[in-house]
Coordinates of C-alpha atoms in Angstrom, one line a residue:
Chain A
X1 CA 0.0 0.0 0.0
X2 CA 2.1 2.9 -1.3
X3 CA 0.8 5.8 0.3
X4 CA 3.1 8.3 -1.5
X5 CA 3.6 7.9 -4.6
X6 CA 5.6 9.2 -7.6
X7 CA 3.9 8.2 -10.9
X8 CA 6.9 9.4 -13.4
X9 CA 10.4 7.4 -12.4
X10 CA 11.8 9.9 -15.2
X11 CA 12.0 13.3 -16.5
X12 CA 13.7 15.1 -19.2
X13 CA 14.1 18.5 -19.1
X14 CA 16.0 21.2 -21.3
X15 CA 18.4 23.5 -19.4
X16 CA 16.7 26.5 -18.6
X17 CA 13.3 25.5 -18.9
X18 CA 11.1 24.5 -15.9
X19 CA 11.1 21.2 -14.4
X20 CA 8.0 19.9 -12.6
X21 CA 7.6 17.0 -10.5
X22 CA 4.4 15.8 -8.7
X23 CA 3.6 13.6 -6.4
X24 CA 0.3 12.0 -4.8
X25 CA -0.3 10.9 -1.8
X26 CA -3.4 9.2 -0.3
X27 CA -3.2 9.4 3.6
X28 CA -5.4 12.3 4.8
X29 CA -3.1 12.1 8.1
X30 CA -0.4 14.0 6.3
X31 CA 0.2 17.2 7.5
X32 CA 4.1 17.9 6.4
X33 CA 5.8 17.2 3.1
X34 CA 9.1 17.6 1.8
X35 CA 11.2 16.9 -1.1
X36 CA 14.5 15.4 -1.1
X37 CA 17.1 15.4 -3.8
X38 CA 19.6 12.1 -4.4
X39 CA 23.0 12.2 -6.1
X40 CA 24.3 8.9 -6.5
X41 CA 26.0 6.9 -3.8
X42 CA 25.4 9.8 -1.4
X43 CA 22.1 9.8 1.2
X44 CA 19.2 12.6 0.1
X45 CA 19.5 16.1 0.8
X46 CA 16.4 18.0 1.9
X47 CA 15.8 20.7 -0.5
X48 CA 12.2 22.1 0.3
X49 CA 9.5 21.8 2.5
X50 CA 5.5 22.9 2.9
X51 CA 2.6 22.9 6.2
X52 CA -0.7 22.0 4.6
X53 CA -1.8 25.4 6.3
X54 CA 0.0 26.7 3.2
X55 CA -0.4 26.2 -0.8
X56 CA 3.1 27.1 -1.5
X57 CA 6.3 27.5 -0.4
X58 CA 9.2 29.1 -2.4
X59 CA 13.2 28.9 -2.6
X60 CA 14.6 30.5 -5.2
X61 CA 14.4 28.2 -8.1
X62 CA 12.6 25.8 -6.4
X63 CA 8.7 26.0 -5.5
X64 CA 6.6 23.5 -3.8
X65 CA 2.7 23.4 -4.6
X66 CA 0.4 22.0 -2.5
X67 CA -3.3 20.9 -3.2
X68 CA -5.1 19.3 0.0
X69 CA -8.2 18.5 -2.1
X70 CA -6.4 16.7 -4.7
X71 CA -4.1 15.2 -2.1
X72 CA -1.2 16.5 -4.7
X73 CA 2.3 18.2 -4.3
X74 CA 4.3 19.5 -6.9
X75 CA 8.2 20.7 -7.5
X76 CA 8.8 23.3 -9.4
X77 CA 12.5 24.0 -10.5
X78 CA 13.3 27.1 -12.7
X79 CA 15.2 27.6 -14.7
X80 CA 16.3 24.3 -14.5
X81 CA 20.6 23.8 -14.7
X82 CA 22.5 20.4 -15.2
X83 CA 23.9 20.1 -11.3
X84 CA 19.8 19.9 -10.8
X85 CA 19.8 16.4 -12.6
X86 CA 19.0 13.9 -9.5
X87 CA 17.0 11.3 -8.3
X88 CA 14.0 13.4 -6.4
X89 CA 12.3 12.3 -3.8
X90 CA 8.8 13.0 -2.2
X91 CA 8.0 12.5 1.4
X92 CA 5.0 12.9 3.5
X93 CA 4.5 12.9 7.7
X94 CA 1.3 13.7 9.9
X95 CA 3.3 16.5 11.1
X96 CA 6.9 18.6 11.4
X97 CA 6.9 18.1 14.9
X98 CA 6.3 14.6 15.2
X99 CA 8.4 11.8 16.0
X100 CA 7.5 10.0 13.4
X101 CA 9.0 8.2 10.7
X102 CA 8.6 9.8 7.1
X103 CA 6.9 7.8 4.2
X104 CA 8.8 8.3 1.1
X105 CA 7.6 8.3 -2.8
X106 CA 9.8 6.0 -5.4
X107 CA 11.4 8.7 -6.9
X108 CA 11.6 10.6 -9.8
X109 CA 14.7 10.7 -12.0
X110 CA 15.5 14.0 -13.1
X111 CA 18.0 14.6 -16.2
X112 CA 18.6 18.5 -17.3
X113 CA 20.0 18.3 -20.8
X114 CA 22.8 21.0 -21.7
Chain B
X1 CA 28.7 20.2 10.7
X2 CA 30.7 17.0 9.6
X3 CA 27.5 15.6 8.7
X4 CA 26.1 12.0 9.7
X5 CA 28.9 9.4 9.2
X6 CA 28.0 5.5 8.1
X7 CA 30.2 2.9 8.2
X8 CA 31.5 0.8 6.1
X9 CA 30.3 2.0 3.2
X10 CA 30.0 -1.7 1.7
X11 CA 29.4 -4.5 2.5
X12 CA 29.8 -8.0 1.0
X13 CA 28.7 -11.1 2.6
X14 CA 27.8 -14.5 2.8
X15 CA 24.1 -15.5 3.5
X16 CA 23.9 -16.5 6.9
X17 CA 26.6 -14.1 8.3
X18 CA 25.7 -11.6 10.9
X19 CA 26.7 -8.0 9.9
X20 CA 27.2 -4.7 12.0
X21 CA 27.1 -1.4 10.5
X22 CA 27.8 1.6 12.4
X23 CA 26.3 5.2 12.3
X24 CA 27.7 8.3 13.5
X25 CA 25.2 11.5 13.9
X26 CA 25.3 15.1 13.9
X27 CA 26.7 15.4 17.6
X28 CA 24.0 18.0 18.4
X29 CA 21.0 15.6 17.1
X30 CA 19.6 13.8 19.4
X31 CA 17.1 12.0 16.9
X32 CA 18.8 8.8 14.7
X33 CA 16.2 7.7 12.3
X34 CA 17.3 4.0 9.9
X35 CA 15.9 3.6 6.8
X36 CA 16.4 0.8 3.9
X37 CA 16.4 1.9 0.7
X38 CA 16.0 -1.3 -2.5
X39 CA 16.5 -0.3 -5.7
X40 CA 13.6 1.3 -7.5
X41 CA 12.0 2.5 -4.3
X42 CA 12.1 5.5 -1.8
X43 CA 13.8 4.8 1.5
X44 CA 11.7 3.0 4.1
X45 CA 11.6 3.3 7.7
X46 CA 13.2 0.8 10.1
X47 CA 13.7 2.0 13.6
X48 CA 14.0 5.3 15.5
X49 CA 15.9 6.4 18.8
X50 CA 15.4 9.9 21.1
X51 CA 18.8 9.9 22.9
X52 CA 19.3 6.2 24.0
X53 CA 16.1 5.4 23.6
X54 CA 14.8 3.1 21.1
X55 CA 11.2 4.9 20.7
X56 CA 9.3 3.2 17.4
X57 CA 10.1 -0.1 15.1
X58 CA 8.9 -1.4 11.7
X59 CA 7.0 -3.6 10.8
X60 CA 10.2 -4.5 8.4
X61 CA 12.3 -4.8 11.4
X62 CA 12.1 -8.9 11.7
X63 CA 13.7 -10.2 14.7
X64 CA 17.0 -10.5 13.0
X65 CA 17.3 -6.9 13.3
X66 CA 18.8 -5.2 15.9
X67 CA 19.2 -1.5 16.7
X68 CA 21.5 0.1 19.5
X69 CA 22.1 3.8 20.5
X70 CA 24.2 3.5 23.9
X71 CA 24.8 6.8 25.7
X72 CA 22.3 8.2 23.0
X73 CA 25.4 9.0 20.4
X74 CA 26.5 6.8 17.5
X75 CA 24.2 3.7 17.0
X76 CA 24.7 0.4 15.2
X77 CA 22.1 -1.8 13.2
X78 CA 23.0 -5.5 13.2
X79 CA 21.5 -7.7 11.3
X80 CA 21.7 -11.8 11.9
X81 CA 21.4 -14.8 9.4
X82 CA 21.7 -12.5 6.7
X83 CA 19.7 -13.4 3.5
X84 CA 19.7 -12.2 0.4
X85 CA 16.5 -10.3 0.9
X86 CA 18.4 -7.9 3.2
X87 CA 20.4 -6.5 0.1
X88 CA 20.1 -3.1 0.0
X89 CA 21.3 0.6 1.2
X90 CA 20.9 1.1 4.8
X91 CA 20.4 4.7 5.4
X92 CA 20.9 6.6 9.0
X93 CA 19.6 9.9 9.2
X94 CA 19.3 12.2 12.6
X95 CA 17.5 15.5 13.4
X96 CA 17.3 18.2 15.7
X97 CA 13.8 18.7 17.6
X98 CA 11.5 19.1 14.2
X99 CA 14.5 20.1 12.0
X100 CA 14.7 18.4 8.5
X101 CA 16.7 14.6 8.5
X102 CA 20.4 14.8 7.4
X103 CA 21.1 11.5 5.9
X104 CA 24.3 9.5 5.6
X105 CA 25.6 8.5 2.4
X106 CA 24.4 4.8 3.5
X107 CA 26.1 1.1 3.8
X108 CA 25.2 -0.8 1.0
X109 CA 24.6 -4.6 1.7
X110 CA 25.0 -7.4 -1.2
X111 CA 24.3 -10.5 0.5
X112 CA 25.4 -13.6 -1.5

C-alpha cells in the first residue's frame, strides 16, 4: 500500500526551462511534506519543505505546490541547470513536529540536458 | 557540521553471516532515524531512537534486526542470518527537535 507515490520514475528537461515533479499521496493524516534530492552513492539532501496550512512555499528556483483537495504536491524548479539532474524524492508525515517516521515516494529521475 | 557518518560503506557477505554497521550522527541531534532503501524504491523506515532510547520499530524490522544507540550518540544496526532479501542501502539519518533529516551517504549490503 504505497501511500506516496511518484507516478513518473523519469523526467527530461531542457536547461533552462522549468522542471515539474508531482507527487500524490493518499493518507489524509499527512500534514508535512518535503522533497528530497539524491545524487548517486550519497544519502538525500532535503531541499524544500510545505505545512498543509499553506499552498506554496518558495526557494529560489525551487517551488513546492500543494493541493489538500487533490491530495497532490508538486516541484517546481526554474530555470532548471544540469547540477539539478537527481533522483528526487517526495515525502509525507502527519506532522513537522512529530516523531514520526517519514513515508517516502519512489522517486523521480530527473535529467537536465545542456 | 561534519554531517552523519555511516560505516563501512560496503558491505559484501555471505548469507547466513551476521553483519554490523555503524552510524555516526550530527553530535548536536539527538534524533537517529534507519531507513532501507531497495533499488527502484524511496527509502523506508526501520527504527528510530530519542537519545538512547529506542522509541518506534517497523514492521520491516524482523527479529533479525537489531538497533543500539548506547549513551544516545552513535548507533549500530546489526542484522543476523543474513539473507539475500536484506540486500540493500541502509540509510541513517538524525534531526534536531522538528528540523529536517540529514542523511548518511548509507552502507550498501550485497548479501550472496
Amino acid at each position: 500500500d504505497q501511500q506516496v507515490k511518484q507516478n513518473s520514475p523519469s523526467l527530461s528537461v531542457q536547461e533552462g526551462r522549468i522542471s515539474i515533479l508531482n507527487c500524490d499521496y493518499t493518507n489524509s493524516m499527512f500534514d508535512y511534506f518535503l522533497w528530497y534530492k539524491k545524487y548517486p552513492a550519497e544519502g538525500p539532501t532535503f531541499l524544500i519543505s510545505i505545512s498543509s496550512i499553506k499552498d506554496k512555499n518558495e526557494d529560489g528556483r525551487f517551488t513546492v505546490f500543494l493541493n489538500k483537495s487533490a491530495k497532490h504536491l508538486s516541484l517546481h524548479i526554474v530555470p532548471s541547470q544540469p547540477g539539478d539532474s537527481a533522483v528526487y524524492f517526495c515525502a509525507a508525515s502527519p506532522s513537522s513536529g512529530s516523531a514520526r517516521q517519514l513515508t517516502f515516494g519512489s522517486g523521480t529521475q530527473l535529467t537536465v540536458l545542456p | 557540521d561534519t554531517g552523519v557518518s555511516q560505516n563501512p560503506r560496503h558491505k559484501i557477505t555471505k548469507r547466513g553471516q551476521n553483519v554490523t554497521f555503524r552510524c555516526d550522527p550530527i553530535s548536536e541531534h539527538n534524533r537517529l532515524y534507519w531507513y532501507r532503501q531497495t533499488l527502484g524504491q524511496g527509502p523506508e523506515f526501520l527504527t528510530y531512537f530519542q537519545n538512547e532510547a529506542q522509541l518506534e520499530k517497523s514492521r520491516l524490522l524482523s527479529d533479525r534486526f537489531s538497533a543500539e544507540r548506547p549513551k544516545g550518540s552513535f548507533s549500530t544496526l546489526e542484522i543476523q542470518r543474513t539473507e539475500q532479501g536484506d540486500s540493500a542501502m541502509y540509510l541513517c539519518a538524525s534531526r534536531r527537535g522538528h528540523s529536517p533529516l540529514h542523511f548518511g551517504n548509507g552502507t550498501r549490503l550485497t548479501v550472496t
